[in-house]
Tab-separated table of N, CA, C and O in Angstrom:
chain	number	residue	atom	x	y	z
A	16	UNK	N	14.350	-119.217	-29.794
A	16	UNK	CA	14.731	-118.882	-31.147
A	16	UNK	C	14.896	-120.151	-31.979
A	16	UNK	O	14.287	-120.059	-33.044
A	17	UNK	N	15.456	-121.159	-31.831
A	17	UNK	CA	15.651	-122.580	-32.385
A	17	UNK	C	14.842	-122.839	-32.351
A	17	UNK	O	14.848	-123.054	-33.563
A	18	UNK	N	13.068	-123.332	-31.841
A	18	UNK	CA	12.064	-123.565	-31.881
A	18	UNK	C	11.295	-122.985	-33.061
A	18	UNK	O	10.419	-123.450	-33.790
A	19	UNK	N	11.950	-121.756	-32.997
A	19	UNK	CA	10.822	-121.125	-34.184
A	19	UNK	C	11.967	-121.259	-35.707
A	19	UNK	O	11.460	-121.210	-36.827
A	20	UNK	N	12.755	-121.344	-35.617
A	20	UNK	CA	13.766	-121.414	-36.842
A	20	UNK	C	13.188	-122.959	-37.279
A	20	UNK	O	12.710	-123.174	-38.393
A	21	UNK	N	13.324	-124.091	-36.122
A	21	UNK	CA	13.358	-125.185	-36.397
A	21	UNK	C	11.715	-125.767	-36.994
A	21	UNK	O	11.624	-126.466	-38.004
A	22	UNK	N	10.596	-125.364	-36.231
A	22	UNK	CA	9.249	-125.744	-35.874
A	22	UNK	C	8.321	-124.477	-36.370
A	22	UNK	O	7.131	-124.699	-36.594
A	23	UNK	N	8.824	-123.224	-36.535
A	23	UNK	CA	7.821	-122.496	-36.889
A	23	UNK	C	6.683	-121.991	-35.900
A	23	UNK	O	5.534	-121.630	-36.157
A	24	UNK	N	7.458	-122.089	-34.510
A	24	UNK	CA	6.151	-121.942	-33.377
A	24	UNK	C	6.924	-121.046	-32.484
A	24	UNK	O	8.128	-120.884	-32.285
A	25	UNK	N	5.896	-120.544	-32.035
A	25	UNK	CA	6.079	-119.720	-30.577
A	25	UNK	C	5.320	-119.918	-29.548
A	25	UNK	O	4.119	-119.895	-29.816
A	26	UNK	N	5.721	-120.191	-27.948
A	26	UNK	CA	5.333	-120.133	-26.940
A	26	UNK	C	5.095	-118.815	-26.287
A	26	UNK	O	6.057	-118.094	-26.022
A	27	UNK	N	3.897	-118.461	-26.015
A	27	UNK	CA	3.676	-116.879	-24.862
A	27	UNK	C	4.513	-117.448	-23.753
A	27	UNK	O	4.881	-118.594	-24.012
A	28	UNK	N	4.967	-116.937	-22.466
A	28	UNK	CA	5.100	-116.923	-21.564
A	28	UNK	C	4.160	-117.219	-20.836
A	28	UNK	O	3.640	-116.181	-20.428
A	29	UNK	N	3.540	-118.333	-20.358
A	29	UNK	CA	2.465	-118.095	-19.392
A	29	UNK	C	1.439	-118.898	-20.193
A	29	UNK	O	0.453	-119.456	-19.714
A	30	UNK	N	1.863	-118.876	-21.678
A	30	UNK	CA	0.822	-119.705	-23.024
A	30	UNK	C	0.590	-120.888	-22.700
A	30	UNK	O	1.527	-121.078	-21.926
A	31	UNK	N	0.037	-121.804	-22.726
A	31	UNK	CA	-0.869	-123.283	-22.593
A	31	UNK	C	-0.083	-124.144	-24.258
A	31	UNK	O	0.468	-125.245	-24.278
A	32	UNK	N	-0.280	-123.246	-25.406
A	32	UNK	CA	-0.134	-123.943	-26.256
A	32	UNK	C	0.450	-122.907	-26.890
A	32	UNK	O	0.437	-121.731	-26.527
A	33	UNK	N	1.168	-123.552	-28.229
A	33	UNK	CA	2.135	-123.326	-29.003
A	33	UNK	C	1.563	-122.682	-30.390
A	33	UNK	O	0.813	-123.332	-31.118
A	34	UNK	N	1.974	-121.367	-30.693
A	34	UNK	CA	1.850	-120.427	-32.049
A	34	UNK	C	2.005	-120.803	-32.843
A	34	UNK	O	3.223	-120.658	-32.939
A	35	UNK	N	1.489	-121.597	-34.256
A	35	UNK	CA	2.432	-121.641	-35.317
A	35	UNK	C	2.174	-120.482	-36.027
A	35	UNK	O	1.053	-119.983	-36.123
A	36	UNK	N	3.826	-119.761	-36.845
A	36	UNK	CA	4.382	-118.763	-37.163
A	36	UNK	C	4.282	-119.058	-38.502
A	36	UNK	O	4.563	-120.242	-38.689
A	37	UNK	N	3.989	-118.453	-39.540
A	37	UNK	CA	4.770	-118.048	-40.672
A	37	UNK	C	5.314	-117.051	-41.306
A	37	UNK	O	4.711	-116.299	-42.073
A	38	UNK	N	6.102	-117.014	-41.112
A	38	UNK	CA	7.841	-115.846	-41.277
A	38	UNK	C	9.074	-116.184	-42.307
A	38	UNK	O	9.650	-117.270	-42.359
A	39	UNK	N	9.351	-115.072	-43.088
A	39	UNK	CA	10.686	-115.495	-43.583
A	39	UNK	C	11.712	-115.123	-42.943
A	39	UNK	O	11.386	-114.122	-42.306
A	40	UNK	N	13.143	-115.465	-42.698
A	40	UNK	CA	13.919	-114.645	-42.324
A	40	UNK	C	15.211	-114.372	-43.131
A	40	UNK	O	15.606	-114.814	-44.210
A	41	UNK	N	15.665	-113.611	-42.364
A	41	UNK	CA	16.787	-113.096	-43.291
A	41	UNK	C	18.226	-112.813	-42.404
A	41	UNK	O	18.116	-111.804	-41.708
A	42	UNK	N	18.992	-113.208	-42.337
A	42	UNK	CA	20.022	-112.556	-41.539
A	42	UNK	C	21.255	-112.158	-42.310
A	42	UNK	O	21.605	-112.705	-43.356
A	43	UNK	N	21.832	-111.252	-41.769
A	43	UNK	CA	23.559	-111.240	-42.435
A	43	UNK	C	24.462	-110.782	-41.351
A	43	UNK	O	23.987	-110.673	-40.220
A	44	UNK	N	25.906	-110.457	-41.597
A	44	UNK	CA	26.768	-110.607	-40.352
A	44	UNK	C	28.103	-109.981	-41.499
A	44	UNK	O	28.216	-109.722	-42.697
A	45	UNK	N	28.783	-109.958	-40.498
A	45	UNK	CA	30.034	-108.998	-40.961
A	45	UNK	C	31.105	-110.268	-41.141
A	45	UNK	O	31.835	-110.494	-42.106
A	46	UNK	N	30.959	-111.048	-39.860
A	46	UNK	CA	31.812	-112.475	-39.378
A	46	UNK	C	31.760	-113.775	-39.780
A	46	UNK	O	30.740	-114.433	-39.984
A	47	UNK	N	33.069	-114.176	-39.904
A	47	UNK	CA	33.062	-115.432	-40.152
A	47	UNK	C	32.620	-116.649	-39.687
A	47	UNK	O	33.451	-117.530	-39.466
A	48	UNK	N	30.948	-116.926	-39.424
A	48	UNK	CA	30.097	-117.439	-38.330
A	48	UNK	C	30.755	-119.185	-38.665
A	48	UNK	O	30.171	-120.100	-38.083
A	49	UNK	N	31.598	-119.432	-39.324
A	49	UNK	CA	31.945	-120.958	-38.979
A	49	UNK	C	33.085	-121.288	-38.112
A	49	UNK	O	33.438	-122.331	-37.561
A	50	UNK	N	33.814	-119.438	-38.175
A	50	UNK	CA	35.109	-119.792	-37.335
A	50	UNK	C	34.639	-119.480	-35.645
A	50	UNK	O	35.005	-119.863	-34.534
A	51	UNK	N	33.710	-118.640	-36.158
A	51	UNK	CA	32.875	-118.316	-34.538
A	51	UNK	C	32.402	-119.577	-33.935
A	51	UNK	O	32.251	-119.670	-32.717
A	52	UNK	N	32.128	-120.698	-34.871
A	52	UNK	CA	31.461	-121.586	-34.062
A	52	UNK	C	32.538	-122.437	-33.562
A	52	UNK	O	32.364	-123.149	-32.573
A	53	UNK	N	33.956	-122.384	-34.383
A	53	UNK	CA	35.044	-123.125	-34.208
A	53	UNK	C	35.413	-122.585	-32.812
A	53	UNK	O	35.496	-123.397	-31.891
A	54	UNK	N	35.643	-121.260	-32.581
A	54	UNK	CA	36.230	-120.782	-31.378
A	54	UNK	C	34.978	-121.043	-30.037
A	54	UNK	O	35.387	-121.021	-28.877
A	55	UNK	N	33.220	-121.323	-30.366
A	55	UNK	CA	32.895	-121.141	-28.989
A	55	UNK	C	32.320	-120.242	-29.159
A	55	UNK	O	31.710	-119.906	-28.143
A	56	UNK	N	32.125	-119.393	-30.270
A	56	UNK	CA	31.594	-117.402	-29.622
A	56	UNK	C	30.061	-117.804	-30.745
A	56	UNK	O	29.404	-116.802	-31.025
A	57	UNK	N	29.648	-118.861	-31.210
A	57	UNK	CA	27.956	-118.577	-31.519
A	57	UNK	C	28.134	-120.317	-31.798
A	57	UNK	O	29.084	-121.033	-32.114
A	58	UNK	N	26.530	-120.573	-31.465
A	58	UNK	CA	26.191	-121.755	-30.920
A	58	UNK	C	25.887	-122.537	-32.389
A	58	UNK	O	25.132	-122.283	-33.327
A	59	UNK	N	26.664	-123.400	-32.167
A	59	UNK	CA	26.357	-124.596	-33.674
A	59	UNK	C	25.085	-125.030	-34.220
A	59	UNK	O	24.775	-125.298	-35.381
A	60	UNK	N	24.367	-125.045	-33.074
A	60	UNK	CA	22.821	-125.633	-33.676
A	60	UNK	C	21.978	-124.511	-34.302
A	60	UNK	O	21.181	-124.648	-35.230
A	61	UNK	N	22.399	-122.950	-33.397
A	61	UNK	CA	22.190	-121.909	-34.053
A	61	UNK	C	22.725	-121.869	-35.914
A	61	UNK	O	22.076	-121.713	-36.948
A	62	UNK	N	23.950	-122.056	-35.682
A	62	UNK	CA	24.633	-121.747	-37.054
A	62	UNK	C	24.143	-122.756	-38.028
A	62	UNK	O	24.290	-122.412	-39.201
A	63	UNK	N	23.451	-124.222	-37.779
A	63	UNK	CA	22.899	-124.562	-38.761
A	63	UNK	C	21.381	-124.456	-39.035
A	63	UNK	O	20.614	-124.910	-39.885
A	64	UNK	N	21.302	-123.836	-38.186
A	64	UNK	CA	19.782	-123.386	-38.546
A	64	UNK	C	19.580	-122.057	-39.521
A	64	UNK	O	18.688	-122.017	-40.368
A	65	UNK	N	20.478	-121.024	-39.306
A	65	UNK	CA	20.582	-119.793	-40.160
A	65	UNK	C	21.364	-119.732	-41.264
A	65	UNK	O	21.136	-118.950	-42.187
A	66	UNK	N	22.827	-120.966	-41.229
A	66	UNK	CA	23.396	-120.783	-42.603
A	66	UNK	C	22.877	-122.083	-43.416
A	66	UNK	O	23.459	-123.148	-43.622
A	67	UNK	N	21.348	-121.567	-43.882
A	67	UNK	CA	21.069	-122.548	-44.682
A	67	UNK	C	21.758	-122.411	-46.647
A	67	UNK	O	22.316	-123.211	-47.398
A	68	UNK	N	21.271	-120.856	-46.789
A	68	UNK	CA	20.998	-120.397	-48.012
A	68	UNK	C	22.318	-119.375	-47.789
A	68	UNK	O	21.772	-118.272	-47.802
A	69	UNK	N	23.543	-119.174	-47.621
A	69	UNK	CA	24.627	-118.755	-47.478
A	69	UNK	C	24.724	-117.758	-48.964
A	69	UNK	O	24.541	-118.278	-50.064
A	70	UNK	N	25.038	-116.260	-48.806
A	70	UNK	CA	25.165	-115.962	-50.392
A	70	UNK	C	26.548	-114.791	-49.294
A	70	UNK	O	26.543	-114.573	-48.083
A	71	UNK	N	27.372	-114.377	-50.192
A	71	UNK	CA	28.447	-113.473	-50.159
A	71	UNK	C	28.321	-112.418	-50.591
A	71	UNK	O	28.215	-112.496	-51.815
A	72	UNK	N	28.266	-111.313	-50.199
A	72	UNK	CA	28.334	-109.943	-50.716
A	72	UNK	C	29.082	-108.774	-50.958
A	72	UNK	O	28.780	-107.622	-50.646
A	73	UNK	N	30.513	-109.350	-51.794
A	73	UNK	CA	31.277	-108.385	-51.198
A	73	UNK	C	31.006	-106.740	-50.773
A	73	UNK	O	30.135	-106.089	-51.351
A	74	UNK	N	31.617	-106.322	-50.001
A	74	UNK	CA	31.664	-104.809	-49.724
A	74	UNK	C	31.625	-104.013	-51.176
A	74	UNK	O	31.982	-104.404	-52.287
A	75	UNK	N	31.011	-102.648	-50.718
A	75	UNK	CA	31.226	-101.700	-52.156
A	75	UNK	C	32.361	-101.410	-52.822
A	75	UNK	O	32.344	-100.985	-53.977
A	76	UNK	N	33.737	-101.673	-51.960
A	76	UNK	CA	35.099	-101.166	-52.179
A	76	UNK	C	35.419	-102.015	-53.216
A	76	UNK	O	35.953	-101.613	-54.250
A	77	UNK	N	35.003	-103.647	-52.917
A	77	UNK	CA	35.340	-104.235	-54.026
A	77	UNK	C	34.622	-104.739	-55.277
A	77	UNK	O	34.931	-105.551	-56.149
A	78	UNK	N	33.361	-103.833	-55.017
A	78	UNK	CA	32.937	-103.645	-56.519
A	78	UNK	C	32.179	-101.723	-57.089
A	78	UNK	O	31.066	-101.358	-57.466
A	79	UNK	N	33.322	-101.094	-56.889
A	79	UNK	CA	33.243	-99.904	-57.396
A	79	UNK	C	32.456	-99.948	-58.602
A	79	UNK	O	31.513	-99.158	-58.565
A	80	UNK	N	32.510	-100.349	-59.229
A	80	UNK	CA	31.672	-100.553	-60.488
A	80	UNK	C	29.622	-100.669	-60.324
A	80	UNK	O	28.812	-100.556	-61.244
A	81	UNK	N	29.404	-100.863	-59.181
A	81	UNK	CA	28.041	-100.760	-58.840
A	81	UNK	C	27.815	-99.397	-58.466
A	81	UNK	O	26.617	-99.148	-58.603
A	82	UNK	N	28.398	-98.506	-58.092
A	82	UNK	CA	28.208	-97.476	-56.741
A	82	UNK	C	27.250	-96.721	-58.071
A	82	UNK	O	26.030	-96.750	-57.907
A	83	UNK	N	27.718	-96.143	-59.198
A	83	UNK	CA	26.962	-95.170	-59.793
A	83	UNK	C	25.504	-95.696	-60.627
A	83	UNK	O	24.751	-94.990	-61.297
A	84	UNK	N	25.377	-97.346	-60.306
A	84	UNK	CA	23.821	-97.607	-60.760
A	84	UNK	C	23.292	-97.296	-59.432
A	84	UNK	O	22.215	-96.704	-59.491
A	85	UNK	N	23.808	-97.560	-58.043
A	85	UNK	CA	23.508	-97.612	-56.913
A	85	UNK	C	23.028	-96.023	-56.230
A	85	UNK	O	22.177	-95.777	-55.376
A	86	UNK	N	23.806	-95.243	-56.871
A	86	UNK	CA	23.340	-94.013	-56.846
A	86	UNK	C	22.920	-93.306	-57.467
A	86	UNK	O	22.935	-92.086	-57.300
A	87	UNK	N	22.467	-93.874	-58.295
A	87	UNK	CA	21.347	-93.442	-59.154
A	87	UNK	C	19.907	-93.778	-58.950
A	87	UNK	O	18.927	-93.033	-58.949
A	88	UNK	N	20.038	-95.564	-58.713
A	88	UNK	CA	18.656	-95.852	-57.785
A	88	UNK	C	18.384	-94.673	-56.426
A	88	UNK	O	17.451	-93.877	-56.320
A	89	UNK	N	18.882	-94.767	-56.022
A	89	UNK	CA	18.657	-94.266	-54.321
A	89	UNK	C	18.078	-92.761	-54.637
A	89	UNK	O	16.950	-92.407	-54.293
A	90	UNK	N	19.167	-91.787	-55.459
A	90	UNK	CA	18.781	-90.190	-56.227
A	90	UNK	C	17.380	-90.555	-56.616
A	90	UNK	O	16.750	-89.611	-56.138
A	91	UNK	N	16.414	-91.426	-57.250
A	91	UNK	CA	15.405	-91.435	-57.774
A	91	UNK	C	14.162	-91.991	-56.876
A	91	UNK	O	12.941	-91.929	-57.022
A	92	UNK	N	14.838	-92.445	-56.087
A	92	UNK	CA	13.899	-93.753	-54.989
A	92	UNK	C	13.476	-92.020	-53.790
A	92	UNK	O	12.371	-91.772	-53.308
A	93	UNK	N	14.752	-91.155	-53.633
A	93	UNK	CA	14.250	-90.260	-52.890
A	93	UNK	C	13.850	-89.386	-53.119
A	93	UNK	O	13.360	-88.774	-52.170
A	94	UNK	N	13.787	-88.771	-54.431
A	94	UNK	CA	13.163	-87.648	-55.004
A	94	UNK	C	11.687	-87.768	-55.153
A	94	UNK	O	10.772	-87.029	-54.788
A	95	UNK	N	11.711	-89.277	-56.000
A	95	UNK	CA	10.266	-89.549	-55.860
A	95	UNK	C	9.091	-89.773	-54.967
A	95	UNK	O	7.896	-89.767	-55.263
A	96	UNK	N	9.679	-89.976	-53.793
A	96	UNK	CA	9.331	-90.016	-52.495
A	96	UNK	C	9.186	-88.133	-52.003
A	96	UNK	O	8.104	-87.742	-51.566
A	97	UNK	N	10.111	-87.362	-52.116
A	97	UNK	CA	9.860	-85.700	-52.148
A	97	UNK	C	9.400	-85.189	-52.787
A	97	UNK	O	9.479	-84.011	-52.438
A	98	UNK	N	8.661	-85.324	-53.996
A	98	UNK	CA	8.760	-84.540	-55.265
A	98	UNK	C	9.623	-83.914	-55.569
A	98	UNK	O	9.372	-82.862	-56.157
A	99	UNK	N	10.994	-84.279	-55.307
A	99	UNK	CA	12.524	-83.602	-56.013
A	99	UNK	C	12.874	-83.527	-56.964
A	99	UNK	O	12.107	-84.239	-57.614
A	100	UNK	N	13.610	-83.104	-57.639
A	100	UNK	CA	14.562	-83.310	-58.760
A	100	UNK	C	15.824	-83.567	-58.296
A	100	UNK	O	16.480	-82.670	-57.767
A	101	UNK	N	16.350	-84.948	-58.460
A	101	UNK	CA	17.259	-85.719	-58.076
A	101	UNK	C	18.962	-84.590	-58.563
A	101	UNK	O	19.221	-83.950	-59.582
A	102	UNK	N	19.510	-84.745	-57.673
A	102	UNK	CA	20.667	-83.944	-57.652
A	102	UNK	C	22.389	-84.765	-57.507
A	102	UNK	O	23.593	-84.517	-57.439
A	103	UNK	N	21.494	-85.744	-57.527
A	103	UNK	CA	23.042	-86.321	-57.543
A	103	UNK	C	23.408	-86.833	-58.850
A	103	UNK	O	22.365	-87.085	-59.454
A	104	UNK	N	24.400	-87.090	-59.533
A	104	UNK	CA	24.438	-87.561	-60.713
A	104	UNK	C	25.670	-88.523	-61.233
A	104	UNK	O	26.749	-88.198	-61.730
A	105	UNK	N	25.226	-89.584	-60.994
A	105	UNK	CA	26.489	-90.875	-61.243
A	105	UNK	C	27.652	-90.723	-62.228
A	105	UNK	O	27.333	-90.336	-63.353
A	106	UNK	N	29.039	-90.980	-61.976
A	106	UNK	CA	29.948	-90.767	-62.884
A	106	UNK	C	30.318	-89.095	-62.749
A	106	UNK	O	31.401	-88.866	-63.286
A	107	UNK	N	29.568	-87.666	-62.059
A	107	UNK	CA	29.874	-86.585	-62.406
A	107	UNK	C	31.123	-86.373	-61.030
A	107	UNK	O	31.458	-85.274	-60.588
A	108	UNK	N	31.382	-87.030	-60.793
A	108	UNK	CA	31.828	-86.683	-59.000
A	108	UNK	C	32.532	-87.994	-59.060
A	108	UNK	O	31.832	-88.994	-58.899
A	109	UNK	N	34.012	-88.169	-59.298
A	109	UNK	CA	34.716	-89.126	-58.679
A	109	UNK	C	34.875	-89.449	-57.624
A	109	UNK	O	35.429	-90.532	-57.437
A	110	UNK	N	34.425	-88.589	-56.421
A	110	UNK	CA	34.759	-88.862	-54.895
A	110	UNK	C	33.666	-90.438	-54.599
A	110	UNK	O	33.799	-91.169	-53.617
A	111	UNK	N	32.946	-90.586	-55.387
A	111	UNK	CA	31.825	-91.119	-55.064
A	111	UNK	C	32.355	-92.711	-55.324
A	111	UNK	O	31.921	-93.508	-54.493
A	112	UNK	N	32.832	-93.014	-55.890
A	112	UNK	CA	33.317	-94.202	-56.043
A	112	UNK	C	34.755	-94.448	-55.629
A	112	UNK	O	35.276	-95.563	-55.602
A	113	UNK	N	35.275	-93.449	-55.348
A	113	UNK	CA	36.637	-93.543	-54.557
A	113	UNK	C	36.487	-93.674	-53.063
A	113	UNK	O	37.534	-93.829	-52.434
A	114	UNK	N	35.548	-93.643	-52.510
A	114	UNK	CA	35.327	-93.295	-51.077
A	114	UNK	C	35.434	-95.177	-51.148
A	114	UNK	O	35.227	-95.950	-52.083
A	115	UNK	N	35.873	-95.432	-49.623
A	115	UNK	CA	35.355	-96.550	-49.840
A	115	UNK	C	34.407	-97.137	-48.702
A	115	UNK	O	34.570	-98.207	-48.117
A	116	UNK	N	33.562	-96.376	-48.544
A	116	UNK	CA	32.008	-96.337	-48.131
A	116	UNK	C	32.214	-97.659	-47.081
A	116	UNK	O	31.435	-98.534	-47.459
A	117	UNK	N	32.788	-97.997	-46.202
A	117	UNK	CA	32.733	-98.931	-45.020
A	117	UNK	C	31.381	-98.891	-44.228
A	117	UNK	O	31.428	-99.730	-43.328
A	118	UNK	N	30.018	-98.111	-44.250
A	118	UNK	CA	28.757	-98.553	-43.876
A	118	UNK	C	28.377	-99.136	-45.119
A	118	UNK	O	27.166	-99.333	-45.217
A	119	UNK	N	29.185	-99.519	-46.250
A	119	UNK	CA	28.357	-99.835	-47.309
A	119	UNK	C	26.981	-99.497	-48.080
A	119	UNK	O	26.623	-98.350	-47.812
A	120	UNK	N	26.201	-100.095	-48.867
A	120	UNK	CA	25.580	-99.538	-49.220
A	120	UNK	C	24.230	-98.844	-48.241
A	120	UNK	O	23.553	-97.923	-48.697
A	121	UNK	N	24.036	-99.290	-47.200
A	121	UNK	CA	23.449	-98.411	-45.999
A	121	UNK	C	23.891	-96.428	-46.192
A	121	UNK	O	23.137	-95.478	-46.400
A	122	UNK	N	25.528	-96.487	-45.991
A	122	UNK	CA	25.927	-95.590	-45.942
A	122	UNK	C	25.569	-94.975	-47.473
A	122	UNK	O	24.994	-93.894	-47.604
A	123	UNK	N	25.871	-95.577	-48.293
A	123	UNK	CA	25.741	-94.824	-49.665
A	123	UNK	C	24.214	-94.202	-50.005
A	123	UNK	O	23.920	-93.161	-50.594
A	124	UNK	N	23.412	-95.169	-49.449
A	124	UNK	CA	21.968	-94.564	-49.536
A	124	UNK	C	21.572	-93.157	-48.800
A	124	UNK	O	20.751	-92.290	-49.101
A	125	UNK	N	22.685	-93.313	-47.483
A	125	UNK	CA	22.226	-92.021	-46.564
A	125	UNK	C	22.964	-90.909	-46.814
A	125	UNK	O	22.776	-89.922	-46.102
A	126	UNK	N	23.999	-90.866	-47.940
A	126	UNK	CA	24.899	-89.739	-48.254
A	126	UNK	C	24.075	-89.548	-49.708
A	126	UNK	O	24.636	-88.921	-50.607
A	127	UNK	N	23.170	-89.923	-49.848
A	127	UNK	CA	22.462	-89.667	-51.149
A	127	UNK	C	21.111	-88.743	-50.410
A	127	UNK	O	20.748	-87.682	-50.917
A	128	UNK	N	20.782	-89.028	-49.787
A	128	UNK	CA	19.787	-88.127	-49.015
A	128	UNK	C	20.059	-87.236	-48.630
A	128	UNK	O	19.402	-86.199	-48.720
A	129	UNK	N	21.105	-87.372	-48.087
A	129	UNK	CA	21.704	-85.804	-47.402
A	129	UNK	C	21.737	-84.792	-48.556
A	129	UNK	O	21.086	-83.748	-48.575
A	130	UNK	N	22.700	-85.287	-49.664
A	130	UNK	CA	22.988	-84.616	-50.688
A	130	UNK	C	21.895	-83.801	-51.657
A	130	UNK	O	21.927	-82.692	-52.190
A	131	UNK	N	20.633	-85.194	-51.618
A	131	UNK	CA	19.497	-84.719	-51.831
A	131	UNK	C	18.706	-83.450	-51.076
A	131	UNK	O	18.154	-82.544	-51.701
A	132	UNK	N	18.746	-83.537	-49.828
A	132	UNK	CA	18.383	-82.863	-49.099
A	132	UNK	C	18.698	-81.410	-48.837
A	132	UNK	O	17.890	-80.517	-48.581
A	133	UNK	N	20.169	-81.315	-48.959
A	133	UNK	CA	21.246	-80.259	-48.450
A	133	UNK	C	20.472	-79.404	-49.956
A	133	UNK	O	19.922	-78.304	-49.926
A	134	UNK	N	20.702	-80.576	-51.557
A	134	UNK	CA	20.054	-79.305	-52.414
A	134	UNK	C	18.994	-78.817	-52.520
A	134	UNK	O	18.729	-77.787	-53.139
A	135	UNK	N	17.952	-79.798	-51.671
A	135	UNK	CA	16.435	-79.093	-51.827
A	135	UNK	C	16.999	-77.680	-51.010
A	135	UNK	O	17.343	-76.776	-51.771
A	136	UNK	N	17.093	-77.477	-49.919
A	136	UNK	CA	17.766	-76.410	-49.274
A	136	UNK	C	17.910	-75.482	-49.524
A	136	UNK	O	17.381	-74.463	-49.081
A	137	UNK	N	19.130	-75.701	-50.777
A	137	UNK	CA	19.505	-74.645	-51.306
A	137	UNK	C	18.475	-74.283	-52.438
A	137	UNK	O	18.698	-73.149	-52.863
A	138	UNK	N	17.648	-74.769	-52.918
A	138	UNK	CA	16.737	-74.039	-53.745
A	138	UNK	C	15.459	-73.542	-53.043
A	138	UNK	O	14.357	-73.169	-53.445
A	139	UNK	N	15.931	-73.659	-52.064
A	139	UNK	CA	14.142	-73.115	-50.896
A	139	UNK	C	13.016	-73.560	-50.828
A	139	UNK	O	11.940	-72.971	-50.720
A	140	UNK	N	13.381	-75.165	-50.924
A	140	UNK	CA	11.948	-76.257	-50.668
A	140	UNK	C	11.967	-76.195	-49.318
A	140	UNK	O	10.924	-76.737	-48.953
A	141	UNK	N	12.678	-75.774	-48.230
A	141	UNK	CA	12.026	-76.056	-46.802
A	141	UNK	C	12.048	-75.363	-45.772
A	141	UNK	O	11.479	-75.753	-44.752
């Protein structure tokens, strides 16, 4: 993994010579990967290889104020993908921004589908 973070290459198993890769990557984490490296629990040369471009994201809880553009994208991203008529509707439903959605926006996307889904249902798309 450090080889290819560092060099951009990969070795087969059994390979003679070395892959060069071009890949972006992307990682994120829940944890505080500098105190992890302080305690021992993820490897330093690792951690400067991945926290190059460091950005913060807080959770949805602490920015309620996104959830109803956020569910509004997602209502439209899946209808259009079904030929639906999007059923959810931002701001009509306080539960929606009161929840405080701990899969984050993962979770918010998949309670938008359901919701989507549950109403195709009920109008006898399936």
């Amino acid at each position: 993994m450090l080889r290819v973070l560092e060099e951009s290459e990969v070795e087969r198993i059994g390979g003679e010579r070395a892959i060069t890769v071009d890949v972006r990557r992307r990682s994120s984490h829940h944890r505080d990967l500098e105190a992890q490296v302080r305690d021992g629990k993820f490897r330093q040369d690792l951690f400067h290889r991945v926290f190059v471009f460091p950005l913060r994201l807080p959770p949805l809880r602490e920015r309620r104020e996104d959830i109803p553009a956020l569910v509004e994208h997602f209502a439209l991203q899946v209808s259009a993908v079904n030929g639906w008529k999007p059923c959810l509707h931002p701001g009509r439903d306080g539960r929606v921004t009161q929840t405080a959605w701990p899969g984050n926006v993962r979770e918010l996307r998949n309670a938008g589908r359901a919701a989507d889904a549950a109403g195709d249902v009920r109008r006898g798309h399936r």
